[in-house]
Every structure is written in C-alpha cells, then in structure tokens.
Coordinates of C-alpha atoms in Angstrom, one line a residue:
M1204 CA -0.1 -0.1 -0.2
S1205 CA 1.4 3.3 -0.8
A1206 CA 1.8 6.0 1.7
R1207 CA -1.1 8.6 2.3
N1208 CA -1.1 12.2 1.4
V1209 CA 0.2 14.6 4.2
Y1210 CA -2.6 16.3 5.5
S1211 CA -2.3 20.2 5.3
G1212 CA -5.7 21.6 5.9
P1213 CA -5.9 24.8 8.2
R1214 CA -8.4 23.4 10.5
R1215 CA -8.6 20.2 12.9
K1216 CA -10.3 17.3 11.1
L1217 CA -12.3 14.4 12.3
V1218 CA -13.8 11.6 10.2
L1219 CA -16.5 9.3 11.9
A1220 CA -17.5 5.9 10.0
F1221 CA -20.5 4.3 11.2
D1222 CA -21.1 0.8 10.3
I1223 CA -24.8 0.1 11.4
G1224 CA -25.3 -3.6 10.9
T1225 CA -28.5 -5.8 11.0
T1226 CA -27.4 -7.5 14.3
Y1227 CA -24.1 -5.5 15.2
S1228 CA -22.8 -1.9 14.6
G1229 CA -19.5 -0.1 15.2
I1230 CA -17.4 3.0 14.7
S1231 CA -13.9 3.8 13.4
Y1232 CA -12.5 7.3 13.4
R1233 CA -9.5 9.3 12.1
S1234 CA -8.4 12.8 13.6
D1235 CA -5.7 15.0 13.2
T1236 CA -5.4 15.8 17.0
N1237 CA -1.8 16.7 17.2
H1238 CA -1.7 19.1 14.2
Q1239 CA 1.6 17.3 13.1
R1240 CA 2.4 17.0 9.0
G1241 CA 2.6 13.3 8.4
P1242 CA 0.3 10.7 7.3
L1243 CA -3.2 12.0 7.2
F1244 CA -4.9 11.4 10.4
Q1245 CA -2.0 10.0 12.3
S1246 CA -3.0 6.8 14.6
L1247 CA -3.9 7.8 18.2
D1248 CA -3.6 4.2 19.6
H1249 CA -0.9 1.7 19.9
S1250 CA -2.0 -1.1 17.8
S1251 CA -1.0 -2.4 14.4
S1252 CA -4.1 -0.8 13.0
L1253 CA -3.7 2.6 11.9
I1254 CA -7.5 3.4 12.6
C1255 CA -8.9 4.1 16.0
L1256 CA -11.3 1.8 17.1
D1257 CA -14.1 3.1 19.4
T1258 CA -14.1 -0.1 21.8
R1259 CA -16.0 0.9 24.7
Y1260 CA -19.8 1.4 24.7
P1261 CA -22.0 2.0 27.7
A1262 CA -23.1 -1.2 29.5
Q1263 CA -20.3 -3.3 27.7
E1264 CA -18.4 -4.3 30.9
L1265 CA -19.0 -8.0 30.0
I1266 CA -17.4 -8.0 26.6
S1267 CA -14.0 -6.3 27.3
G1268 CA -12.9 -4.2 24.3
A1269 CA -15.8 -5.3 22.0
S1270 CA -15.4 -3.2 19.0
K1271 CA -19.1 -4.1 18.2
I1272 CA -22.3 -3.4 19.9
P1273 CA -25.9 -5.0 19.3
T1274 CA -28.1 -3.3 16.9
I1275 CA -31.0 -3.0 19.2
I1276 CA -33.3 -0.4 20.6
Y1277 CA -36.2 -0.6 23.4
Y1278 CA -38.9 2.0 23.0
D1279 CA -41.6 2.6 25.8
L1280 CA -45.5 3.0 25.1
A1281 CA -44.6 6.9 24.4
G1282 CA -42.1 6.0 21.8
K1283 CA -39.0 7.2 23.9
V1284 CA -35.9 5.2 23.6
R1285 CA -35.2 3.5 26.8
A1286 CA -32.5 1.2 26.3
V1287 CA -29.9 0.9 23.3
G1288 CA -26.9 -1.1 22.1
A1289 CA -25.2 -3.1 24.8
E1290 CA -27.6 -1.8 27.1
A1291 CA -30.5 -3.7 25.6
T1292 CA -29.0 -7.0 26.3
R1293 CA -27.8 -6.4 30.0
E1294 CA -29.4 -8.8 33.0
G1295 CA -32.8 -8.1 33.8
I1296 CA -33.6 -6.0 30.8
Y1297 CA -36.0 -8.8 29.6
E1298 CA -38.3 -8.5 32.8
E1299 CA -38.1 -4.5 32.8
A1300 CA -39.2 -4.2 29.3
E1301 CA -42.1 -6.9 29.9
D1302 CA -43.0 -4.6 33.1
G1303 CA -42.9 -1.4 31.2
E1304 CA -44.5 -2.9 27.9
W1305 CA -41.3 -1.7 25.7
Y1306 CA -41.1 -2.6 22.3
K1307 CA -37.8 -4.2 21.1
S1308 CA -36.6 -3.2 17.7
E1309 CA -34.0 -4.9 16.1
W1310 CA -33.0 -5.9 12.3
F1311 CA -34.4 -2.8 11.5
K1312 CA -32.1 -1.9 8.9
L1313 CA -33.6 -4.4 6.6
H1314 CA -36.8 -2.2 6.5
L1315 CA -34.6 0.4 4.5
R1316 CA -33.8 -2.2 1.5
S1317 CA -35.1 -1.8 -2.0
K1318 CA -38.6 -3.2 -2.9
F1319 CA -36.8 -4.8 -6.1
G1320 CA -34.3 -7.4 -6.2
A1321 CA -33.3 -9.9 -3.8
G1322 CA -34.9 -8.6 -0.7
K1323 CA -38.5 -7.6 -1.8
N1324 CA -39.9 -11.0 -0.4
I1325 CA -38.6 -11.0 3.0
T1326 CA -41.0 -8.7 5.1
D1327 CA -42.8 -11.5 6.6
Q1328 CA -39.4 -12.7 7.9
I1329 CA -38.0 -9.8 9.9
P1330 CA -39.6 -8.1 12.9
P1331 CA -42.2 -5.0 12.3
L1332 CA -41.2 -1.5 12.9
P1333 CA -42.3 0.0 16.5
P1334 CA -45.6 1.5 16.5
K1335 CA -45.8 5.0 15.0
K1336 CA -42.0 4.8 14.1
S1337 CA -40.7 5.0 10.9
V1338 CA -37.5 3.2 9.7
I1339 CA -35.9 6.7 9.0
Q1340 CA -36.9 7.3 13.0
V1341 CA -35.5 4.3 14.2
F1342 CA -32.3 4.6 12.1
A1343 CA -31.8 8.1 13.5
D1344 CA -32.1 7.1 17.0
F1345 CA -29.3 4.7 16.6
L1346 CA -27.2 7.2 14.8
Q1347 CA -27.7 9.7 17.6
Y1348 CA -26.7 6.9 20.0
L1349 CA -23.5 6.1 18.0
L1350 CA -22.6 9.8 17.8
E1351 CA -23.0 10.0 21.7
C1352 CA -20.7 7.0 21.9
A1353 CA -18.1 8.6 19.7
S1354 CA -18.3 11.8 21.5
S1355 CA -17.9 10.3 25.1
Y1356 CA -14.9 8.3 23.7
I1357 CA -13.1 10.8 22.2
R1358 CA -13.5 13.3 25.2
E1359 CA -12.2 10.6 27.5
T1360 CA -9.3 9.1 25.7
E1361 CA -7.8 11.8 23.5
P1362 CA -5.2 14.3 24.8
N1363 CA -7.5 17.5 25.1
G1364 CA -10.3 15.4 24.1
A1365 CA -13.2 17.7 25.1
E1366 CA -11.3 20.8 23.4
L1367 CA -11.0 18.4 20.4
W1368 CA -14.7 17.5 20.4
N1369 CA -15.7 21.1 20.6
S1370 CA -13.5 22.3 17.9
V1371 CA -14.6 19.9 15.2
R1372 CA -18.2 19.0 16.5
D1373 CA -19.9 21.1 13.5
S1374 CA -17.5 20.1 10.8
I1375 CA -17.1 16.4 11.3
D1376 CA -16.9 14.3 8.1
F1377 CA -19.2 10.9 8.2
V1378 CA -19.0 8.0 6.5
L1379 CA -22.1 5.6 6.5
S1380 CA -21.8 2.1 4.9
H1381 CA -24.4 0.1 3.2
P1382 CA -25.2 -3.1 1.4
N1383 CA -24.1 -3.4 -2.1
G1384 CA -27.7 -3.6 -3.5
W1385 CA -28.8 -0.2 -2.0
E1386 CA -29.2 2.7 -4.3
G1387 CA -30.2 6.4 -4.4
K1388 CA -33.3 5.8 -2.3
E1389 CA -31.7 4.0 0.4
Q1390 CA -29.2 6.5 0.7
S1391 CA -31.5 9.2 0.6
Q1392 CA -33.3 7.7 3.6
M1393 CA -30.0 7.4 5.5
R1394 CA -29.3 11.1 4.8
R1395 CA -32.7 12.2 6.2
A1396 CA -32.0 9.9 9.3
A1397 CA -28.3 11.6 9.7
V1398 CA -29.9 15.1 9.6
L1399 CA -32.8 13.9 12.1
A1400 CA -30.1 12.5 14.4
S1401 CA -28.2 16.0 14.2
L1402 CA -25.0 14.4 12.5
I1403 CA -25.6 17.2 9.9
P1404 CA -27.7 20.1 9.1
D1405 CA -30.1 19.8 6.2
T1406 CA -28.0 22.3 3.9
T1407 CA -26.0 21.8 0.9
L1408 CA -22.8 22.1 2.8
G1409 CA -24.2 19.8 5.6
H1410 CA -25.2 17.1 2.9
A1411 CA -21.5 17.4 1.7
R1412 CA -20.3 16.2 4.9
L1413 CA -21.9 12.9 4.5
S1414 CA -20.7 10.3 2.2
F1415 CA -21.6 6.4 1.5
V1416 CA -19.7 3.4 0.8
T1417 CA -20.9 -0.2 -0.1
E1418 CA -20.0 -2.8 2.3
G1419 CA -18.2 -4.6 -0.5
E1420 CA -15.9 -1.7 -1.1
A1421 CA -15.3 -0.9 2.4
S1422 CA -14.1 -4.6 2.8
L1423 CA -12.0 -4.2 -0.1
H1424 CA -10.3 -1.1 1.5
F1425 CA -10.0 -3.2 4.7
A1426 CA -8.3 -6.1 2.9
V1427 CA -5.9 -3.7 1.1
Q1428 CA -5.2 -1.5 4.4
N1429 CA -4.4 -5.2 6.1
G1430 CA -2.1 -6.4 3.8
V1431 CA -4.4 -9.4 2.9
L1432 CA -4.4 -8.7 -0.9
A1433 CA -0.7 -8.2 -1.3
S1434 CA 0.4 -11.5 -0.2
I1435 CA -2.3 -13.4 -2.5
L1436 CA -2.8 -11.5 -5.6
K1437 CA -0.6 -11.9 -8.6
Q1438 CA -0.2 -9.2 -11.2
G1439 CA -3.4 -8.9 -13.2
D1440 CA -5.4 -11.5 -11.2
G1441 CA -8.8 -10.7 -9.7
V1442 CA -10.1 -11.2 -6.1
V1443 CA -13.7 -11.8 -4.9
I1444 CA -14.6 -10.0 -1.5
V1445 CA -17.5 -11.7 0.4
D1446 CA -18.7 -9.5 3.1
A1447 CA -20.9 -12.2 5.1
G1448 CA -22.8 -10.3 7.6
G1449 CA -25.8 -10.4 9.8
G1450 CA -28.4 -9.7 7.2
T1451 CA -26.8 -9.5 3.8
I1452 CA -24.1 -11.3 1.8
D1453 CA -22.2 -8.8 -0.2
I1454 CA -20.1 -9.9 -3.1
S1455 CA -17.9 -7.6 -5.1
S1456 CA -15.0 -8.5 -7.3
Y1457 CA -11.6 -6.2 -8.0
R1458 CA -8.1 -6.5 -9.7
K1459 CA -5.2 -4.3 -9.2
S1460 CA -4.9 -1.7 -12.0
A1461 CA -2.2 -1.6 -14.4
Q1462 CA -0.4 1.3 -12.4
G1463 CA -0.5 -0.9 -9.1
H1464 CA -1.9 1.9 -6.8
T1465 CA -5.8 1.4 -7.4
Y1466 CA -8.3 -1.2 -7.8
E1467 CA -10.9 -1.6 -10.7
E1468 CA -14.3 -3.5 -10.2
I1469 CA -14.4 -6.2 -12.7
A1470 CA -17.8 -7.9 -12.2
P1471 CA -21.3 -6.5 -11.1
P1472 CA -21.6 -6.4 -7.5
Q1473 CA -24.3 -8.8 -5.7
C1474 CA -26.2 -8.5 -2.5
H1475 CA -28.1 -11.6 -1.2
F1476 CA -30.3 -11.8 2.0
H1477 CA -28.7 -14.7 3.6
G1478 CA -26.9 -13.4 6.4
S1479 CA -26.7 -14.9 9.8
V1480 CA -29.9 -13.8 11.0
F1481 CA -31.7 -16.0 8.4
V1482 CA -29.9 -19.0 9.8
S1483 CA -31.7 -18.0 13.0
I1484 CA -34.8 -17.5 10.9
R1485 CA -34.9 -21.1 9.7
A1486 CA -34.0 -22.5 13.1
R1487 CA -36.9 -20.7 14.5
I1488 CA -39.1 -22.2 11.8
F1489 CA -37.8 -25.7 12.4
L1490 CA -37.9 -25.5 16.3
Q1491 CA -41.4 -24.1 16.2
K1492 CA -42.6 -27.1 14.4
F1493 CA -40.2 -29.6 16.4
L1494 CA -41.6 -28.0 19.9
S1495 CA -45.4 -27.6 18.8
E1496 CA -46.6 -30.5 21.2
S1497 CA -44.3 -29.7 23.7
D1498 CA -44.8 -27.3 26.9
F1499 CA -41.6 -25.6 26.2
L1500 CA -43.0 -24.1 23.1
D1501 CA -43.7 -21.0 25.1
D1502 CA -39.8 -20.8 25.6
L1503 CA -39.2 -20.6 21.9
D1504 CA -37.8 -16.9 22.0
T1505 CA -35.3 -17.8 24.6
I1506 CA -34.4 -21.0 22.7
V1507 CA -33.9 -19.2 19.4
E1508 CA -31.9 -16.5 21.2
N1509 CA -29.6 -18.9 23.0
F1510 CA -29.0 -20.8 19.8
D1511 CA -28.1 -17.5 18.2
K1512 CA -25.5 -16.9 20.7
T1513 CA -23.9 -20.1 21.2
T1514 CA -25.0 -23.3 19.1
K1515 CA -24.8 -21.1 15.8
V1516 CA -21.6 -19.6 16.5
R1517 CA -19.8 -22.9 17.7
F1518 CA -21.1 -25.2 15.2
R1519 CA -18.4 -27.2 13.4
N1520 CA -19.4 -30.9 12.6
D1521 CA -22.6 -32.0 11.3
G1522 CA -22.0 -35.5 12.7
D1523 CA -21.9 -34.2 16.4
P1524 CA -25.2 -33.6 18.2
Q1525 CA -25.8 -30.0 19.1
Y1526 CA -27.0 -28.5 22.4
I1527 CA -28.9 -25.5 23.3
K1528 CA -29.0 -24.6 26.9
F1529 CA -32.2 -22.6 27.9
G1530 CA -33.8 -23.5 31.2
S1531 CA -32.9 -25.4 34.4
T1532 CA -32.1 -28.9 35.4
R1533 CA -35.6 -29.5 36.1
D1534 CA -36.8 -28.7 32.7
N1535 CA -37.2 -32.3 30.7
D1536 CA -39.3 -33.4 27.9
P1537 CA -37.6 -36.9 26.5
H1538 CA -40.3 -36.6 23.4
C1539 CA -38.5 -33.4 22.4
N1540 CA -34.9 -34.2 23.2
I1541 CA -34.8 -31.8 26.2
R1542 CA -32.8 -33.1 29.5
F1543 CA -31.8 -30.8 32.2
G1544 CA -32.6 -27.8 30.6
Q1545 CA -30.8 -28.6 27.3
L1546 CA -32.5 -29.0 23.9
K1547 CA -30.5 -31.5 21.8
L1548 CA -30.5 -31.4 17.9
S1549 CA -28.9 -33.6 15.4
G1550 CA -25.9 -31.9 13.7
S1551 CA -27.5 -32.8 10.2
D1552 CA -30.6 -30.5 11.1
V1553 CA -28.2 -27.6 12.1
A1554 CA -26.3 -28.1 8.8
E1555 CA -29.8 -27.4 6.9
F1556 CA -30.1 -24.2 8.5
F1557 CA -26.6 -22.9 7.0
K1558 CA -27.2 -24.5 3.7
P1559 CA -28.8 -21.6 1.6
A1560 CA -26.0 -19.4 2.9
I1561 CA -23.3 -21.6 1.9
A1562 CA -25.0 -22.4 -1.6
C1563 CA -25.4 -18.5 -2.2
I1564 CA -21.9 -17.7 -1.6
V1565 CA -20.6 -20.5 -3.8
E1566 CA -23.0 -19.6 -6.6
A1567 CA -22.2 -15.8 -6.3
A1568 CA -18.5 -16.2 -6.3
L1569 CA -18.6 -18.8 -9.5
S1570 CA -20.9 -16.2 -11.2
Q1571 CA -18.4 -13.2 -10.7
R1572 CA -15.8 -15.3 -12.0
T1573 CA -18.0 -16.3 -15.1
A1574 CA -18.8 -12.2 -15.4
S1575 CA -15.3 -11.1 -15.2
P1576 CA -13.1 -10.7 -18.3
H1577 CA -10.2 -11.4 -15.7
R1578 CA -8.8 -14.4 -13.9
I1579 CA -10.0 -14.7 -10.5
S1580 CA -8.1 -16.9 -8.2
H1581 CA -8.9 -16.1 -4.7
V1582 CA -12.0 -15.5 -2.4
V1583 CA -11.9 -13.2 0.7
L1584 CA -14.3 -14.0 3.4
V1585 CA -14.8 -11.2 6.0
G1586 CA -17.7 -10.1 8.0
G1587 CA -19.3 -11.3 11.3
F1588 CA -20.7 -14.1 9.7
A1589 CA -17.5 -15.1 8.4
A1590 CA -16.5 -16.1 12.0
S1591 CA -18.5 -19.4 11.5
D1592 CA -16.3 -22.3 10.8
W1593 CA -18.9 -24.3 9.5
L1594 CA -19.7 -21.6 6.8
F1595 CA -16.2 -21.1 6.1
H1596 CA -15.3 -24.7 5.6
G1597 CA -18.4 -25.3 3.6
V1598 CA -17.6 -22.5 1.4
Q1599 CA -14.1 -23.8 1.1
K1600 CA -14.9 -27.2 0.4
S1601 CA -17.0 -26.3 -2.5
L1602 CA -14.9 -23.7 -4.1
S1603 CA -11.6 -25.6 -3.8
S1604 CA -12.9 -27.9 -6.6
H1605 CA -13.1 -24.9 -9.0
A1606 CA -9.5 -24.0 -8.2
L1607 CA -10.4 -21.1 -6.1
T1608 CA -8.5 -20.4 -2.8
I1609 CA -10.4 -19.1 0.0
V1610 CA -9.1 -16.8 2.5
R1611 CA -10.5 -15.5 6.0
P1612 CA -8.4 -12.7 7.7
E1613 CA -8.3 -12.8 11.3
N1614 CA -9.3 -9.0 11.5
H1615 CA -8.5 -7.6 14.9
V1616 CA -8.9 -10.7 17.2
A1617 CA -5.4 -10.8 18.3
T1618 CA -5.1 -7.0 19.1
F1619 CA -7.3 -6.9 21.8
G1620 CA -5.8 -9.7 24.1
V1621 CA -7.5 -11.9 26.4
L1622 CA -11.4 -13.0 26.0
L1623 CA -13.6 -13.5 28.9
Q1624 CA -14.4 -17.2 29.3
G1625 CA -17.9 -17.7 28.2
F1626 CA -17.8 -14.8 25.9
S1627 CA -15.0 -15.7 23.6
M1628 CA -16.8 -17.0 20.8
L1629 CA -19.5 -14.2 20.5
T1630 CA -16.5 -11.6 20.9
A1631 CA -14.6 -13.3 18.0
D1632 CA -17.8 -12.6 16.1
L1633 CA -17.7 -9.0 16.9
F1634 CA -14.2 -8.4 16.2
R1635 CA -14.6 -10.0 12.8
N1636 CA -17.2 -7.2 12.0
K1637 CA -14.8 -4.5 12.1
A1638 CA -13.8 -4.7 8.7
V1639 CA -16.6 -2.5 7.4
S1640 CA -16.2 0.5 9.4
D1641 CA -12.5 0.2 9.4
G1642 CA -12.8 0.0 5.6
A1643 CA -15.1 2.8 5.4
I1644 CA -12.4 5.1 6.9
S1645 CA -9.7 3.9 4.3
F1646 CA -12.5 4.5 1.6
Y1647 CA -12.7 8.2 2.9
L1648 CA -8.9 8.6 2.9
D1649 CA -7.7 6.5 0.1
H1650 CA -10.1 5.8 -2.7
F1651 CA -8.4 2.9 -3.9
V1652 CA -11.2 1.8 -6.4
R1653 CA -11.2 4.4 -9.3
T1654 CA -13.3 2.2 -11.9
R1655 CA -16.4 0.2 -11.2
N1656 CA -17.8 -2.5 -13.3
T1657 CA -19.7 0.1 -15.9
Q1658 CA -16.2 1.3 -16.6
V1659 CA -17.5 4.9 -15.5
T1660 CA -14.6 6.8 -13.9
E1661 CA -15.5 9.2 -10.9
Q1662 CA -14.9 12.4 -13.5
T1663 CA -17.2 10.9 -16.2
E1664 CA -20.6 12.8 -16.8
F1665 CA -23.8 12.0 -18.5
R1666 CA -25.8 15.0 -20.2
Y1667 CA -29.2 15.3 -21.7
P1668 CA -30.4 18.3 -23.2
L1669 CA -34.0 19.6 -22.2
S1670 CA -36.0 22.8 -22.5
E1671 CA -39.0 24.3 -20.9
E1672 CA -41.4 26.9 -21.7
A1673 CA -43.8 28.8 -19.4
D1674 CA -45.4 32.4 -19.6
S1675 CA -43.6 33.5 -16.4
K1676 CA -40.1 33.0 -15.3
S1677 CA -41.4 32.4 -11.7
K1678 CA -42.6 29.0 -13.1
F1679 CA -39.1 27.9 -13.5
R1680 CA -38.5 27.7 -9.8
D1681 CA -39.2 24.1 -9.7
V1682 CA -38.1 22.8 -13.1
M1683 CA -38.5 18.9 -13.0
A1684 CA -36.6 16.0 -15.2
Q1685 CA -37.7 12.5 -14.6
I1686 CA -35.2 9.7 -14.6
W1687 CA -36.2 6.1 -15.2
C1688 CA -34.3 2.6 -14.6
Y1689 CA -34.3 -0.3 -16.6
R1690 CA -34.0 -3.2 -14.4
G1691 CA -34.2 -6.1 -17.3
D1692 CA -31.9 -7.9 -19.4
I1693 CA -31.9 -6.2 -22.5
E1694 CA -28.4 -4.7 -23.2
R1695 CA -29.4 -1.5 -24.8
P1696 CA -32.9 -0.6 -24.1
R1697 CA -34.5 2.0 -26.2
W1698 CA -38.2 2.1 -25.7
K1699 CA -40.1 2.1 -22.2
D1700 CA -43.0 0.0 -24.0
V1701 CA -40.6 -3.0 -24.8
D1702 CA -40.1 -5.0 -21.5
S1703 CA -42.3 -2.4 -19.9
R1704 CA -42.7 -4.2 -16.3
N1705 CA -38.7 -3.7 -16.0
F1706 CA -38.9 0.2 -16.3
T1707 CA -39.2 2.0 -12.8
H1708 CA -39.4 5.5 -12.1
L1709 CA -36.1 5.9 -10.2
C1710 CA -36.3 9.8 -9.1
T1711 CA -36.9 13.4 -10.2
I1712 CA -34.3 15.7 -10.6
I1713 CA -35.4 19.5 -9.5
T1714 CA -33.8 22.8 -9.8
D1715 CA -34.4 26.2 -9.7
L1716 CA -33.9 27.9 -13.2
S1717 CA -36.0 31.3 -12.4
H1718 CA -32.7 33.5 -11.7
L1719 CA -31.6 32.9 -15.3
P1720 CA -31.5 35.8 -17.8
L1721 CA -34.2 34.8 -20.1
K1722 CA -35.3 36.5 -23.1
R1723 CA -39.0 37.5 -23.3
Q1724 CA -40.3 36.2 -26.5
V1725 CA -44.0 36.3 -28.3
N1726 CA -45.7 33.4 -29.9
R1727 CA -47.8 33.3 -33.1
R1728 CA -50.8 34.2 -30.8
G1729 CA -49.1 37.5 -29.7
S1730 CA -48.8 35.8 -26.2
P1731 CA -45.7 36.3 -24.3
Y1732 CA -43.8 33.3 -23.0
Y1733 CA -40.0 32.5 -21.9
Q1734 CA -38.0 29.5 -22.8
V1735 CA -34.9 28.1 -20.9
Y1736 CA -32.5 25.4 -22.5
F1737 CA -30.4 23.4 -20.1
D1738 CA -28.5 20.0 -19.7
V1739 CA -29.2 17.6 -16.9
V1740 CA -26.0 16.5 -15.7
L1741 CA -25.6 13.1 -13.8
Q1742 CA -22.5 11.6 -12.3
F1743 CA -22.6 7.9 -11.8
G1744 CA -19.0 7.2 -10.9
L1745 CA -19.2 7.8 -7.2
T1746 CA -21.1 5.5 -4.7
E1747 CA -23.8 7.9 -4.8
M1748 CA -25.1 9.5 -8.0
K1749 CA -25.0 13.3 -8.0
A1750 CA -26.9 15.8 -10.3
Q1751 CA -26.2 19.3 -11.6
V1752 CA -27.8 21.5 -14.5
A1753 CA -25.7 23.4 -17.0
W1754 CA -26.7 26.1 -19.3
L1755 CA -24.9 28.4 -21.9
H1756 CA -25.0 32.2 -21.6
E1757 CA -24.7 34.4 -24.8
Y1758 CA -23.8 38.0 -24.4
N1759 CA -25.1 40.6 -26.8
A1760 CA -22.7 43.5 -27.3
L1761 CA -25.3 45.8 -29.0
S1762 CA -27.8 45.5 -26.1
N1763 CA -25.2 44.8 -23.4
E1764 CA -27.5 42.0 -22.2
T1765 CA -26.9 38.4 -21.4
F1766 CA -29.2 35.5 -22.2
V1767 CA -29.5 31.8 -22.0
K1768 CA -29.3 30.2 -25.3
P1769 CA -29.5 26.6 -26.6
I1770 CA -26.4 24.7 -25.6
G1771 CA -24.1 24.0 -28.6
C1772 CA -20.6 24.6 -27.3
R1773 CA -18.5 23.9 -24.2
A1774 CA -18.5 27.1 -22.1
K1775 CA -21.5 26.3 -20.0
S1776 CA -22.5 27.8 -16.4
R1777 CA -23.5 25.3 -13.6
G1778 CA -26.2 25.2 -10.9
P1779 CA -26.9 22.7 -8.2
A1780 CA -30.0 20.3 -8.7
K1781 CA -31.9 18.2 -6.1
I1782 CA -32.6 14.5 -6.2
V1783 CA -35.9 13.2 -5.1
Y1784 CA -36.3 9.6 -5.1
D1785 CA -39.6 7.9 -5.7
P1786 CA -40.8 6.1 -2.6
D1787 CA -41.9 3.2 -4.5
S1788 CA -38.6 2.6 -6.4

C-alpha cells in the first residue's frame, strides 16, 4: 500500500465511520489531533491498526474491548428510547421491558432495503418496526446513540479530548456503509436519518459532509489496509470479496490496476439476503414445528436467542449432536430431546440451517468469475458471519474444487488480548465485524477503487439536453426532469413499451432556473413566453449519484444583455440540482 498524502488543512479534522449492521454496529475514526504534518490523521492508539477503534460502549463491561455492539433499541409506549446497544442486552432488561411494555426493535436496517431485487419478499421474515415509528426515525435514534458514544470516547481518551470535540463538532465528516444492492433511495433515507439525528444540518454544505460506501468496497479497503491482498494477488489476477454479515451477503470482485496503486471493479456487485439472521430464522421455523406438542413451546424465543448466541456460532461438525441450553436441570421433555434444560438437535438438522447461505456464496463467487473478463484466483471472506467455521469450511470445500482459494483474515482478534471465558466465541464474531467500519475510513482517505464495473470513472458525466416553456419566469423555480431505470436483461433498451415491466421510475431531478436571464418572446398568437434550455448532468462514478444542471450564456454586445441560449458549445455555467427519489422505487 502506498503512503497517504500529507494532511495540510488549516483546521482540525475528524472523520467518523458508522457501520450500522443488521445485528451489530461499530465505529472507526480518524483525527489530526496533534496538528503534525505526516500521514493523514495519524493513529492515536498503539495497535498495528492505523485506525482508532471505538471499543468502549455503555453497558459493555462483560465483553471487554469489543468493537461491536448489538443493533437493538427498546422503546416505551410513548416512543421514547429506553435502552440501546449493549444496554439492551444487560441482565434484567427482559423483565424490565416486559413490565414496562417496551417494544424491542432489531434488524430494523432491513426495512430500508429496496422493493426490487433479492430482498423484496422477506418482509414476513423480519420483525416489524415499532408502532408509530418509521425506519428513518429508528435509524436516526441509533445514529444519535453512536454519535454520543463517539463523543464520550474521544472526550475521555484523546489528549485534550473535550477541546478537540468542541472544535470539530460542527465540521465532522461522516461515512455510512450500506449493502451493495442499495441505491439512491436508500441513501436518501439514510441522509434524512443523519439530519434527524443532528449529525449534519439539512443544507447543501451539511449534505456534503456525509458520504456513503458499499460494504463490498469498504471490505476491499480493509483487506488492502491489512495486507491481505498483497500476499495473495498476482499481477493481473482478480479477487472476490465476500462480506458475510448479519443481514446480507455482499459480493464484489476487483483487480489491481495496471499502475498498481488502485483497484477496479471487474464484475457486477451482488447483494443477497442470506446473512446470519436467516440461519436463525430457519432455526426458529424448525424449532416451532419440533416443539409444537411440547410445553416448552412458550420458551421458543429464549431457545432461539440462545441458539443464536452459542450453538450457531460454535457449530463445526454435522456428525455431532448440538445442544441449546435454555432452562434449569428440572426442565425435561424426552419426546423433544430436552434433558436438564438443554435441547438436543442433530448436527445434520443444524447444517440445513446454513445450507442456503453456503450455496449462495458458492454460486455468487462462481458467477463473479464467469462475469469477469479477468482471471479470479482467490475469494476473501470477511464480516461477522465469516466467524462461523461451518460456513467457512463449507464454502472452502465447494470452491476449492473450482480452483479457487478461500482466505479468511483474522481482523483484530489478536489485537485486543484476552477474551472472557464464556464470551470468547461471541466476541470473536464481534471483532470480525470491524472490517466494514475500518474499511469505510480507508475509503474516505484512500479511494482505492477508481473504476467500477460499468467502466465509468468518477469524473465521467452524462448529459441530456432539455428545454422548458412558460408564460412567467417564476414558473421555472421548480423545473423537473424524470429519471427512469431499466432493471431487465436487454443490453441497450430504447423504448419503455418494450419490456415495460422492468422500467421503474427512479427519481426526479429538481432545480431552480428562475434566476437565469431569459429573453421575453412572443408566440404566433401574440402571447409572451419564456424558454429555457439546459442540460441535466448526472455523475454515476461515485458511490452516490450526483446531479447538476448546466446552461450557456450568450452576451449581446449591442444591447449589453446576457441571455441563455440553446447549448451548443463547451462554455457552460452550472447550478445545483436536487434528487428526489420515488418512494416506490
């Protein structure tokens, strides 16, 4: 990896990366606390990582140094947040929530997903949102909590931390990660949540302080930063990055560019809803049927919760029986294999819960290799779900027969030292999840990926000329252009009535052109009117689509006037445009 540019900005700088995962979340950050010229945002800790890990969250005493917290919020009947993060898993919280009739919100990130693609049919499988709460409101509450965690950590651990925080609070740059399959609508909702959480103001400058990175690209940056790719990639070879998380499995493929300092995407990225929570969903369906005639059916939630924390994480051999401890020694039901408060399952049954996820990763990796014009030799498996040895070895066994080598980097497991007995497997899972938030910081600093699969660079612009007529210039305050998206298989679609079901309205570009110097004209009926010519300018090379408008001024020396004319040469003025996404897109 090449050295970073020297930071020479006039002000202190702080970058916060928030990775709100389906099941666990975390923070990484960079700052230039010491005002020293050197590698941008020099490390403030003493670990091998150059990124400062926010590893101390409220109520996280039981998992020392954990860099991830549960993505859970408890609300009371009035909609007020009562417990969040690790606080929502402390002892006694279940009884307190029952007594107070609190509502537990988890996996809420999945409610942000697109209505199209792989996740369109999973609504019935995920917990509903709290009453009278939108997904944006819940997301904002959790963002606000993460911001408070970051503030507390920096104030308490940095030299002159309080002074640092106060000096940068209104200028912090934020990076939010999201699954590969998310588009502008999902990013728009995340931005609204960031505004609601007071991360940024709802202004053009405020919006500019928030950027997005896909989990696939963040994972690539993490792998580059930690030297994983340097040791496995030969010149010209490609690699598949598999980020196996709580909700989604994100697949991306890259190769090092000819210059050797950046990477290019070599196959269309994929996002599949086969993360670790869906193993738990399949376990619940199985156990609900298995215990249908048992008195312990009422303990199903507790049984599934304990399966999630222990059995699922430790599962390694489908030939060995698996046990879920949920009760006391007095709890027995021989007909359902329950003895001394433990439910016994066959290893082959548990293996079935993992089967769709393993098959998904194998199929996706092979399809990436087929779609790529370059040789792919390795698959790198990261993310919290990657901690599962059964998942890893299942993928390894299947892909090794296709001449693909599977690599699972250890992340930060060794950095944080001793793990408490009884929490070791869970904590290892949490550490492995740090790849995305660390990679999000690297994305902000390094931008290793210069070209995506469409071969559109970050500087490439797409333009489309339009014109509008009105009898008053004031009617140009909200000029709109509709953007449609084709999601079918026709390589070059030309007409919306061909394969029309795969055309969806994506968004509306809105801009104010009423301030332009427009020439008053008269039509054949003698009525005055104004006409404006402009280009809609779209930039697709970044993670987030951007829009502007452009127009051409013409100066008349005789009348000493300037007018907007039809665009026909390169000299154009530019103005801002707002993208409003269709809620049904």
